XYZ file of C-alpha atoms in Angstrom:
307
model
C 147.759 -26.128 -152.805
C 150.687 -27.583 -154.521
C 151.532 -24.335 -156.182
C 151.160 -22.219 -153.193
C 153.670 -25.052 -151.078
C 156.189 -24.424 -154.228
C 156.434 -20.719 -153.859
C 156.498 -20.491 -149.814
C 159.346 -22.732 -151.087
C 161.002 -20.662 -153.434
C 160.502 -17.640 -150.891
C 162.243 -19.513 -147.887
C 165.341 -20.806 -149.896
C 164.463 -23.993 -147.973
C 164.956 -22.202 -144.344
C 161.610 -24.110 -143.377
C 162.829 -27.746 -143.753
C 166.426 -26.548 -142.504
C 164.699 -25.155 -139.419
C 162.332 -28.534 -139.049
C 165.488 -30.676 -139.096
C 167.168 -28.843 -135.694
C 166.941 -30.332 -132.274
C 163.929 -29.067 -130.414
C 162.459 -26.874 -133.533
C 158.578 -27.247 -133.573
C 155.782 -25.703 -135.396
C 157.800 -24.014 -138.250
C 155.151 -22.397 -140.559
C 155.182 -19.758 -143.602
C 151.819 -17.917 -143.457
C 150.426 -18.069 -147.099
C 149.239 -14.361 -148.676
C 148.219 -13.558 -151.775
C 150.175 -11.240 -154.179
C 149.269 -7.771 -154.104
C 147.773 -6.107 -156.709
C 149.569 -3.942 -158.742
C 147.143 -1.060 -158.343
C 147.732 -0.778 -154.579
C 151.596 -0.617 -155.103
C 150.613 1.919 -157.670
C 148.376 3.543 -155.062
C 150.967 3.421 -152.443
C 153.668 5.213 -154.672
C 151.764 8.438 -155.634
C 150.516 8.279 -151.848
C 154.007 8.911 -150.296
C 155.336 10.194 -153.291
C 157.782 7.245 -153.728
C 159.066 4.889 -156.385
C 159.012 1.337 -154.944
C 162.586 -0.294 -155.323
C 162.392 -2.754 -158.413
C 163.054 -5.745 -156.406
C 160.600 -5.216 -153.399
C 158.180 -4.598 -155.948
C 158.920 -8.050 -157.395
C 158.253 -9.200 -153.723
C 155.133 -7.636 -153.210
C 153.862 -9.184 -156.815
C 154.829 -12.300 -155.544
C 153.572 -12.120 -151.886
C 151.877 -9.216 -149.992
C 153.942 -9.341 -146.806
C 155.591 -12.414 -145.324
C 155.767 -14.107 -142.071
C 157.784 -17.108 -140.810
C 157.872 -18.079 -137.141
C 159.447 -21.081 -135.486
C 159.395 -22.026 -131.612
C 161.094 -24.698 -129.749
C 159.833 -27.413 -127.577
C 161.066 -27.059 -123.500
C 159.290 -29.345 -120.675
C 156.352 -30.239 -123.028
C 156.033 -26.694 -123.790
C 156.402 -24.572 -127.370
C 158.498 -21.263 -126.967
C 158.447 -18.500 -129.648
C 161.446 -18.089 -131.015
C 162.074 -17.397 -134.313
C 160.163 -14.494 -136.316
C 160.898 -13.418 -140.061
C 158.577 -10.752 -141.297
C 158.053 -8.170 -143.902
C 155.053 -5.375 -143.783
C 152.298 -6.431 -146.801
C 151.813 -2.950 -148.761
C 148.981 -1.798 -146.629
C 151.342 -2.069 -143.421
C 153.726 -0.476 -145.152
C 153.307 2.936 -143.187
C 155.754 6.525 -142.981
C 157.129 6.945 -139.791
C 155.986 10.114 -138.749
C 156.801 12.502 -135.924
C 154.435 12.274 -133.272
C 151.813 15.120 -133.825
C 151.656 17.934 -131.410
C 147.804 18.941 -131.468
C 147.448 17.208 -127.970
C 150.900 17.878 -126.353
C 152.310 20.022 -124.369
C 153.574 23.213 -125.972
C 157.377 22.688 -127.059
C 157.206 19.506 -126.190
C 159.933 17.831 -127.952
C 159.612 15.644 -131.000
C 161.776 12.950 -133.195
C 162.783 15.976 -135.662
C 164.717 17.407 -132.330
C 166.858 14.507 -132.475
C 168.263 15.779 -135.744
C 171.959 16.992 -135.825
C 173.280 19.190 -138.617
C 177.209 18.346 -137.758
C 178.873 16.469 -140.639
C 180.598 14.235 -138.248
C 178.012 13.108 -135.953
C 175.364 12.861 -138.822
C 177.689 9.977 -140.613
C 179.192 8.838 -137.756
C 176.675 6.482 -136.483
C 176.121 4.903 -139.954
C 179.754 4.443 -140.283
C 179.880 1.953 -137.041
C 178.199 -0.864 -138.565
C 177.360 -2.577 -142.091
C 176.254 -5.644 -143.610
C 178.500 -6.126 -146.548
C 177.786 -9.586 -148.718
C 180.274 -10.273 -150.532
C 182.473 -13.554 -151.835
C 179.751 -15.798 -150.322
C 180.474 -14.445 -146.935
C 179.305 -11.795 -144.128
C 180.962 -9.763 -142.613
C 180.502 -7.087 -139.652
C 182.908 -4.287 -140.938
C 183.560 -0.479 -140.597
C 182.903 1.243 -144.045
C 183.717 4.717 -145.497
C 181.134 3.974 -148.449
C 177.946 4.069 -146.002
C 175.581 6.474 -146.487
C 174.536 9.580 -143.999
C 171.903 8.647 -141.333
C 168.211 9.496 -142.095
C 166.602 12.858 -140.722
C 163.559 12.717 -139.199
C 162.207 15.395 -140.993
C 161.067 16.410 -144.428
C 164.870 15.452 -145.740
C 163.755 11.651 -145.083
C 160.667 9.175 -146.243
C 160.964 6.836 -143.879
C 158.846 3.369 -144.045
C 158.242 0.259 -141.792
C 158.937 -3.252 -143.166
C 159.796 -4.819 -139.102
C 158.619 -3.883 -136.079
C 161.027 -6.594 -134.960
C 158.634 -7.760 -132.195
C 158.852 -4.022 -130.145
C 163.145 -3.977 -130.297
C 163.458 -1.822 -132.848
C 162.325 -0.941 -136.458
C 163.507 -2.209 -139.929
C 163.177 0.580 -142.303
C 162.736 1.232 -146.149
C 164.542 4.856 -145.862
C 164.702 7.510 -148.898
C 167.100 10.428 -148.110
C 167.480 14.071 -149.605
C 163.841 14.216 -150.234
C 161.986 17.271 -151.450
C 158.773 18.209 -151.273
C 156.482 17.393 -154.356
C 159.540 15.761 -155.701
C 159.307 12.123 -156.198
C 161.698 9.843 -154.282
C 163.789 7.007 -156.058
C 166.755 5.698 -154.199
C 166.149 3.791 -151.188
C 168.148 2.155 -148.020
C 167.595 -0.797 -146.074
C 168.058 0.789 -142.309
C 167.756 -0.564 -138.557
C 166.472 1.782 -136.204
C 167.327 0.913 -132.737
C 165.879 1.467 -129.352
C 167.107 4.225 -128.260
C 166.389 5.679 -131.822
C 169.662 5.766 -133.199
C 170.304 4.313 -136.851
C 172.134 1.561 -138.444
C 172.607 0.878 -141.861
C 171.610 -2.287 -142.958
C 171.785 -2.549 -146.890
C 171.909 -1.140 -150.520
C 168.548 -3.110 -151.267
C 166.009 -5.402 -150.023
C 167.174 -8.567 -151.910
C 170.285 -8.497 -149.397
C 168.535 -7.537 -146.640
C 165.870 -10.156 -147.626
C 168.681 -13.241 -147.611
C 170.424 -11.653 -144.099
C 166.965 -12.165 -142.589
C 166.818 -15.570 -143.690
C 170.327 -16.563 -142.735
C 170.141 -14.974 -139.456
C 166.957 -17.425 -139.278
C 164.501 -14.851 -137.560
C 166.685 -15.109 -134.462
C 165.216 -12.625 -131.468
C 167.401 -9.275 -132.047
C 169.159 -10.513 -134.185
C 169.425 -7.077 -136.466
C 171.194 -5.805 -133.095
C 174.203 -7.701 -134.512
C 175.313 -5.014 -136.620
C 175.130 -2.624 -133.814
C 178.294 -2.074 -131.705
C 176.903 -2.919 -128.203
C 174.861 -6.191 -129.807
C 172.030 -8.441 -128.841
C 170.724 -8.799 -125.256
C 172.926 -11.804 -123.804
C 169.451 -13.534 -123.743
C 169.453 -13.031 -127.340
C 172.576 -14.180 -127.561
C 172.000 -17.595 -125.782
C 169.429 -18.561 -128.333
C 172.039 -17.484 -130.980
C 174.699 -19.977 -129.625
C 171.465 -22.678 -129.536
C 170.994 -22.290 -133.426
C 173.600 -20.096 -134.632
C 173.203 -17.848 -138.491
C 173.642 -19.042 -141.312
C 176.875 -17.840 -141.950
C 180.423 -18.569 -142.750
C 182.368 -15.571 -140.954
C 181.792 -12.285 -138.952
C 184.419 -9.895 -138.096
C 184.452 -8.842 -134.690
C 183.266 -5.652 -133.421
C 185.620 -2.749 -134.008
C 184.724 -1.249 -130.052
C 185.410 -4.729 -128.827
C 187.227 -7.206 -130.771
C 187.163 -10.027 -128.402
C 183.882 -9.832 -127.289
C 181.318 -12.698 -128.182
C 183.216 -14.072 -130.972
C 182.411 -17.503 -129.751
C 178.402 -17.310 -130.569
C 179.438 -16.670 -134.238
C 179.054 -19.730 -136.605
C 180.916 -20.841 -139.476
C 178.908 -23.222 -141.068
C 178.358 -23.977 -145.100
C 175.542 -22.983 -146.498
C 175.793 -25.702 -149.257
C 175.894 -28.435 -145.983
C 173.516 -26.650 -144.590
C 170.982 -26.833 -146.888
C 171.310 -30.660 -147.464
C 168.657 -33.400 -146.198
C 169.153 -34.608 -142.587
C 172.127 -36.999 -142.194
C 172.387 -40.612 -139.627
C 174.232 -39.804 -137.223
C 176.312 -42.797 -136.232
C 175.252 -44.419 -132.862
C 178.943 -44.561 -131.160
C 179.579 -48.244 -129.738
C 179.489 -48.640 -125.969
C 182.969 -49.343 -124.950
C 184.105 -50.375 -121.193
C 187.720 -50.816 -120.211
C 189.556 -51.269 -116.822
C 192.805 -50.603 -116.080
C 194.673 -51.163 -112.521
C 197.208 -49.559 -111.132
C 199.089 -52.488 -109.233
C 198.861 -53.772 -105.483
C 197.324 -50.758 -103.413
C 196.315 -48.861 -106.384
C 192.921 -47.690 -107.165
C 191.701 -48.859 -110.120
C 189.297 -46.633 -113.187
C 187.211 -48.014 -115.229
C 185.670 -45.971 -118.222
C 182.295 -46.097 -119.220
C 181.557 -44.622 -122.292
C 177.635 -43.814 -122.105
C 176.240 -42.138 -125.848
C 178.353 -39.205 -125.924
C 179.669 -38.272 -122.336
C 182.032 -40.231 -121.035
C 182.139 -41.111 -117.349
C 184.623 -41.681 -114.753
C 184.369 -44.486 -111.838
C 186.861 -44.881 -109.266
């Protein structure tokens, strides 16, 4: 038991206490799994034809899949927040286009949303990008970021988050062949209304944005240019990322910059501190014959005003 608490440890970076020690958190759990075994990654590679990145294959080894969720307490009552997952192997499934043997004829499919125009294909991918660097993220424009994905044969594209029905985190291999075995892979978000967002180079970084964005609802949307729902967005301002700095959004720079934190991680992190009860003070002050006089009652933290 003690072993299994110290690697749920080592795989949260401590998020769980962190999360326990915020007003109104409740019911913060890390759902134990087993490792997989390494003849089902095996299996799953000469299944799709794919070469597992090195470090979600460490993952895997380590823990088939993983879930964190976290509510918080309103009226007596626990609220879902917070969810943090990644697919186990067996869940780790090819998006597929949806198979025509009971449609209509022509009825259209994901491969017609394809485009073949140079400039529209990167253009979307270009809008948004999580780039970790310095000890810092940042929400930036970027010439470096790859194409979209196709939703044909050119693309073997894979589910790690269903992010609870608002979208799909994807393990995305591009310039595929057939019979030809895929090695490089993307860390993509695919949106709503099925348009793409790169994400990041590998899991490992998409692995600690996860964590630092705490499982927030839609919080992937972030690196989108419209962003979350302003729902979303309230629970962000409630228990903001993990983060130091974000750059705002290049189609509106002054929009929402106020729900972005700036916290230290290295605070962060450290064991709940006393907060210092502040001292009840009570002063009076008159303003002469005639005058109306204030007195100040300083109540906790609000201060109130009696005339």
């Amino acid at each position: 038991m003690e072993e299994k608490k110290g690697v749920a440890e080592r795989l949260t970076l401590g998020i769980t206490r962190l999360l326990e020690s915020m007003p109104g958190v409740a019911d913060a759990r890390c759902a134990e799994r087993e490792p997989a075994e390494k003849r089902s990654l095996l299996s799953w590679e000469q299944k799709n034809t794919c070469i597992l990145p090195e470090d979600l294959r460490d993952f895997y080894l380590t823990t088939d899949g993983f879930t964190l969720t976290w509510s918080v307490k309103l009226d007596d009552e626990c609220v879902p927040v917070g969810c943090m997952m990644i697919n186990s192997v067996a869940r780790l499934r090819q998006l597929h286009p949806p198979s025509t043997l009971f449609s209509l004829p022509n009825a259209p499919t994901l491969a017609d949303l394809n485009w073949d125009g140079d400039s529209t294909e990167s253009g979307n991918a270009k809008l948004s990008i999580a780039h970790w660097g310095g000890g810092f993220l940042s929400w930036r424009q970027s010439e470096d970021c790859p194409a979209v994905p196709h939703f044909d044969s050119r693309s073997r594209i894979f589910e790690l988050d269903s992010c609870s029905g608002n979208g799909k985190v994807c393990l995305v291999y591009r310039n595929c062949s057939q019979g030809v075995v895929a090695q490089q892979s993307h860390i993509w978000f695919l949106d709503r209304s099925l348009y793409w967002h790169y994400l990041t180079p590998t899991f490992t970084s998409y692995y600690r944005l996860m964590l630092t964005h705490l499982g927030l609802p839609e919080w992937q949307y972030s690196f989108t240019p419209y962003g979350p729902s302003p729902q979303a967005k309230q629970w962000e301002s409630l228990y903001p990322p993990l983060t130091f700095q974000r750059e705002p959004s290049p189609v509106d720079p002054a929009a929402d910059t106020h729900f972005y934190n700036k916290l230290d991680p290295t605070r962060a992190f450290k064991g709940k501190s006393k907060v210092a009860t502040p001292k009840k003070k009570q002063s009076q002050t008159q303003s002469g014959p005639g005058g109306s006089g204030k007195s100040h009652v300083s109540v906790g933290k609000h201060a109130v005003i009696r005339r």
